[in-house]
Coordinates of N, CA and C in Angstrom, one line a residue:
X24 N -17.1 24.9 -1.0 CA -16.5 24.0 -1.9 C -15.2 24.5 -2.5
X25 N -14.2 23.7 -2.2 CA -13.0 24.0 -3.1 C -13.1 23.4 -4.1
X26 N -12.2 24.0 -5.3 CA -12.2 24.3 -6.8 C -10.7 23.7 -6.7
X27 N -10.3 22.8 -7.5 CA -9.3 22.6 -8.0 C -9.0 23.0 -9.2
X28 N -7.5 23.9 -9.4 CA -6.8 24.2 -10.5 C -6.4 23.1 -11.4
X29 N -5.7 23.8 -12.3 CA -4.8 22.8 -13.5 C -3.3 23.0 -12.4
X30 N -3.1 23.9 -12.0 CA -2.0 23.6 -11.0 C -1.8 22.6 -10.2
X31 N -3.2 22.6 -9.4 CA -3.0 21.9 -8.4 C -2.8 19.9 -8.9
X32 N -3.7 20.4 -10.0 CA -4.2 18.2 -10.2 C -2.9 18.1 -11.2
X33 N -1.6 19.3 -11.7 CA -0.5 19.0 -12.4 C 0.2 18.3 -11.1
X34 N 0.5 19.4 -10.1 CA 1.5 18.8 -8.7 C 1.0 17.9 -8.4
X35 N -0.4 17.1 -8.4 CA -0.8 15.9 -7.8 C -0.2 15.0 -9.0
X36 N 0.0 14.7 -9.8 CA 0.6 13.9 -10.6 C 2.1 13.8 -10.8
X37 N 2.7 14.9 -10.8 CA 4.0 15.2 -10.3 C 4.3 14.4 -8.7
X38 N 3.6 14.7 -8.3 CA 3.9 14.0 -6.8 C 3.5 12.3 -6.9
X39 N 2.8 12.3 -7.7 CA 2.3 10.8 -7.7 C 3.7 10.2 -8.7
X40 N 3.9 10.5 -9.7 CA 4.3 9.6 -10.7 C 5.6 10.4 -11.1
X41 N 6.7 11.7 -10.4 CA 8.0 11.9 -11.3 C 9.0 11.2 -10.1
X42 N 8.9 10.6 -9.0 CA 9.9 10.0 -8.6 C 9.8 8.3 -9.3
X43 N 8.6 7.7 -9.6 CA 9.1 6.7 -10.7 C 9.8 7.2 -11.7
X44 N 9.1 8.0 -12.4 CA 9.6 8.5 -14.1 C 11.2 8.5 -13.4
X45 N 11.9 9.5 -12.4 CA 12.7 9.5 -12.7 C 14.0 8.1 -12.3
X46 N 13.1 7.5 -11.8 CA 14.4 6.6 -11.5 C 14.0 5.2 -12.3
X47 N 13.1 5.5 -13.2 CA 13.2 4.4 -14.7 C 14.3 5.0 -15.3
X48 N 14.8 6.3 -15.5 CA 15.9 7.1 -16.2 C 17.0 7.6 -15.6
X49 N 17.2 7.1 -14.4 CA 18.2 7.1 -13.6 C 18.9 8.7 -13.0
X50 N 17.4 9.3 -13.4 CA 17.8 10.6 -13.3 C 17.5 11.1 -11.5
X51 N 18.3 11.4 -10.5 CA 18.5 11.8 -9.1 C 18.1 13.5 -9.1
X52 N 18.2 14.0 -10.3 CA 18.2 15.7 -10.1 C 16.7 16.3 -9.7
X53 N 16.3 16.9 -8.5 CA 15.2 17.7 -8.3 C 14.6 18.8 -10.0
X54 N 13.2 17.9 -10.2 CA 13.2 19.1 -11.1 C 11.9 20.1 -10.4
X55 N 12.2 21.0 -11.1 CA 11.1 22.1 -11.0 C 9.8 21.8 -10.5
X56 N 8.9 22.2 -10.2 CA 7.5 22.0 -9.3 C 6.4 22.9 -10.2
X57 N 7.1 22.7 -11.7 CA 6.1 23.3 -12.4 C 5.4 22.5 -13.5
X58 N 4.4 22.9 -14.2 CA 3.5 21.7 -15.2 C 4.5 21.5 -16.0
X59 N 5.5 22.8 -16.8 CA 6.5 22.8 -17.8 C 7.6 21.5 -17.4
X60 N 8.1 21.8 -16.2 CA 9.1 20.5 -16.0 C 8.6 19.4 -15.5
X61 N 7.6 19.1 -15.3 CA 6.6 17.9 -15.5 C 7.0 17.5 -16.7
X62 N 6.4 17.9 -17.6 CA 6.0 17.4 -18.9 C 7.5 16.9 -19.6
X63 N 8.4 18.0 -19.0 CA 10.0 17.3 -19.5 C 10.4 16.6 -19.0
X64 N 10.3 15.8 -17.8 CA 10.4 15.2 -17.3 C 9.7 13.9 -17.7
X65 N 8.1 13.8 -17.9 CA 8.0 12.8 -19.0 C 8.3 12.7 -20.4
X66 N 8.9 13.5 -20.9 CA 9.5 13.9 -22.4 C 10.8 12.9 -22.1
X67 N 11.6 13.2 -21.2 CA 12.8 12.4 -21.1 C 12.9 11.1 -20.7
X68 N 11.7 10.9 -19.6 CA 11.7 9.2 -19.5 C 10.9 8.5 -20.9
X69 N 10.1 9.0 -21.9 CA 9.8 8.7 -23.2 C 11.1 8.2 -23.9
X70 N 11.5 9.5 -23.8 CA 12.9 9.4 -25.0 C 14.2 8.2 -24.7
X71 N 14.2 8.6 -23.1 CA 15.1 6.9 -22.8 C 14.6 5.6 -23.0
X72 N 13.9 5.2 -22.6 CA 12.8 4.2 -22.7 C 12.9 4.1 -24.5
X73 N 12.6 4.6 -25.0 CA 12.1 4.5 -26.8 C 13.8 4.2 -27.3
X74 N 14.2 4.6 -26.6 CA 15.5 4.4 -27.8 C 16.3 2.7 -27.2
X75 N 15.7 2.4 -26.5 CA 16.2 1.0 -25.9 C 15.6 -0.1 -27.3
X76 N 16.3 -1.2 -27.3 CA 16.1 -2.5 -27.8 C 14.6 -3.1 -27.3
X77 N 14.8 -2.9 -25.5 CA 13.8 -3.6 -25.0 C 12.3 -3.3 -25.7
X78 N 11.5 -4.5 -26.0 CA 10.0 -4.5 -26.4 C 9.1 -3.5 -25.3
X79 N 9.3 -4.0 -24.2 CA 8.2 -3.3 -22.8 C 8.8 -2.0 -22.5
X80 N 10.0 -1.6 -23.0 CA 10.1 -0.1 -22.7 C 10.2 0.4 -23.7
X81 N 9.9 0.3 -25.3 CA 9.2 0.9 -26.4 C 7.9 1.6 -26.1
X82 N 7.3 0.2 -25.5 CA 5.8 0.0 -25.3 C 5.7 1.2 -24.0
X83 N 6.3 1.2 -23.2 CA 6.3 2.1 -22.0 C 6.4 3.8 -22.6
X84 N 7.1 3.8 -23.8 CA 7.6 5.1 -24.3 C 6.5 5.8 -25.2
X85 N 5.8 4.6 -25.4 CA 4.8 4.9 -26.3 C 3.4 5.5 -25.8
X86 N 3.2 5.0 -24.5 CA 2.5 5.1 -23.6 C 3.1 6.6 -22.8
X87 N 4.4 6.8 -22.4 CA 4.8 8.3 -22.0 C 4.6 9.5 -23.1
X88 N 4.6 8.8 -24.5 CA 4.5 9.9 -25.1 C 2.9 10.4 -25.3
X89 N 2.3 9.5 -25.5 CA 0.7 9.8 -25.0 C 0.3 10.8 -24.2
X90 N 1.0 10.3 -22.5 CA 1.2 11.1 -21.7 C 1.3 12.2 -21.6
X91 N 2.4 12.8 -22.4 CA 3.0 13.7 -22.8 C 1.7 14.9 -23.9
X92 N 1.7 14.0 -24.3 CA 0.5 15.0 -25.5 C -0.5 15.5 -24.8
X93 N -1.2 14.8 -23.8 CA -2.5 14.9 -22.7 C -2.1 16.2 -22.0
X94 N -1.1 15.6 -21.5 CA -0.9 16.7 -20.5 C -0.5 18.6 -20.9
X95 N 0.7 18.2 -22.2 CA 0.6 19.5 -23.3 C -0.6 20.2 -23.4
X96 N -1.6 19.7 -24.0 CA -2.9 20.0 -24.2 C -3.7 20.1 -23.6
X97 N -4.0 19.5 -22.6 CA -4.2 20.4 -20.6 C -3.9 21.7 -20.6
X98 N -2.5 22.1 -20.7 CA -1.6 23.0 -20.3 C -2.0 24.3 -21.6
X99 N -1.7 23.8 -22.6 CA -1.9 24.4 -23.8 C -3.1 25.1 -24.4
X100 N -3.9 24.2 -24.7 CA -4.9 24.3 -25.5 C -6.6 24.9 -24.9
X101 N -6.5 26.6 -25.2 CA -7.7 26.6 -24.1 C -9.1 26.0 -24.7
X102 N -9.7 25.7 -25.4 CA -10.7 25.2 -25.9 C -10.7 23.2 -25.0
X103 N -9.5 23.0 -24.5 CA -9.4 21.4 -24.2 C -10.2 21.2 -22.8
X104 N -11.3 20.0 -22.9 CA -11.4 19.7 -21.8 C -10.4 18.8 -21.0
X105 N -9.8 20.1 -19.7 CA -8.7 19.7 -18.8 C -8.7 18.2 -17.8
X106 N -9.9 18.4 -17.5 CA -10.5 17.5 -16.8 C -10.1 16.0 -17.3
X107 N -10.3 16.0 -18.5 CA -10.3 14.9 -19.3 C -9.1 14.3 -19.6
X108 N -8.3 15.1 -20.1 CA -7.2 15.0 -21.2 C -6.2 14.6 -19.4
X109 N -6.1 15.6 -18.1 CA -5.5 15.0 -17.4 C -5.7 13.6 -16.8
X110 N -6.9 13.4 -16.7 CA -7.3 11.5 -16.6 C -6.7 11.2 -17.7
X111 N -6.5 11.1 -18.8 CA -5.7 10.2 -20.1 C -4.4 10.2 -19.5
X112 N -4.3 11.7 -19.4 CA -2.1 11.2 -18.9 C -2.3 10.8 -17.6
X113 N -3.0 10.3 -16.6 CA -2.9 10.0 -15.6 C -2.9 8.2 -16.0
X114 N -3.6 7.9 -17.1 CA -4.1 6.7 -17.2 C -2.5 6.2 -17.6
X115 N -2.3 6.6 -18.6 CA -0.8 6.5 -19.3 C 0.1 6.6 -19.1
X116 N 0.4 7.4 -17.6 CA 1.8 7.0 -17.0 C 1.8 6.4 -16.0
X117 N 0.7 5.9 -15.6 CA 0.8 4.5 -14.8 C 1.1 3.4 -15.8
X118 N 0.4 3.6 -17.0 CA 0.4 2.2 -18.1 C 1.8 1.9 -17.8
X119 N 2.6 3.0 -18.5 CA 3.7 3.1 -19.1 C 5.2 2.8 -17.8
X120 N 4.8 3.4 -16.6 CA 5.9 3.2 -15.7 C 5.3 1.7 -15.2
X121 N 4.1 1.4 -15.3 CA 4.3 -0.1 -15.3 C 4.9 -1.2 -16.0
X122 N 4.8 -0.9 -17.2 CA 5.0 -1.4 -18.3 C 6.7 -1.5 -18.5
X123 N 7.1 -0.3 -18.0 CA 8.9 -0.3 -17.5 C 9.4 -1.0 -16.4
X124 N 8.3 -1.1 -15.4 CA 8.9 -2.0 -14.5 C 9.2 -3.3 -14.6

């Protein structure tokens, strides 16, 4: 039986969901392949998104920042169940990069 890391189910979500994040933010640049630039990576599509007029990409930012906390506290917090907290930001940046579309 293989054992999945916090590594591994970070790069599964990185692979799933930072080429949307980045091209809601127009951002083209390769980032890092680590949980750290994950998380800034949704740090920055939050922050663009929130500072817009638009209603649905408030709502999307709000939803990335969620994201954003889950996944910190995955990464962060050793008492957190990982398991869990990464289903929330998995839930929340689908919300949210839909919610931008």
């Amino acid at each position: 039986m293989t054992v999945q890391t916090r590594t591994d189910t970070f790069a599964a979500l990185r692979d799933c969901f930072a080429t949307d994040l980045a091209a809601l933010i127009g951002d083209q640049a390769q980032h890092d392949s680590t949980p750290n630039a994950f998380i800034d990576l949704v740090e920055d599509a939050r922050d663009v998104l929130g500072s817009s007029s638009i209603g649905p990409w408030q709502d999307a930012s709000e939803d990335l920042a969620r994201a954003a906390r889950h996944l910190t506290d995955a990464l962060t917090d050793p008492g957190a169940d990982e398991p869990e907290l990464l289903a929330r930001a998995r839930i929340h940046l689908r919300d949210g990069i839909a919610t931008a579309s």
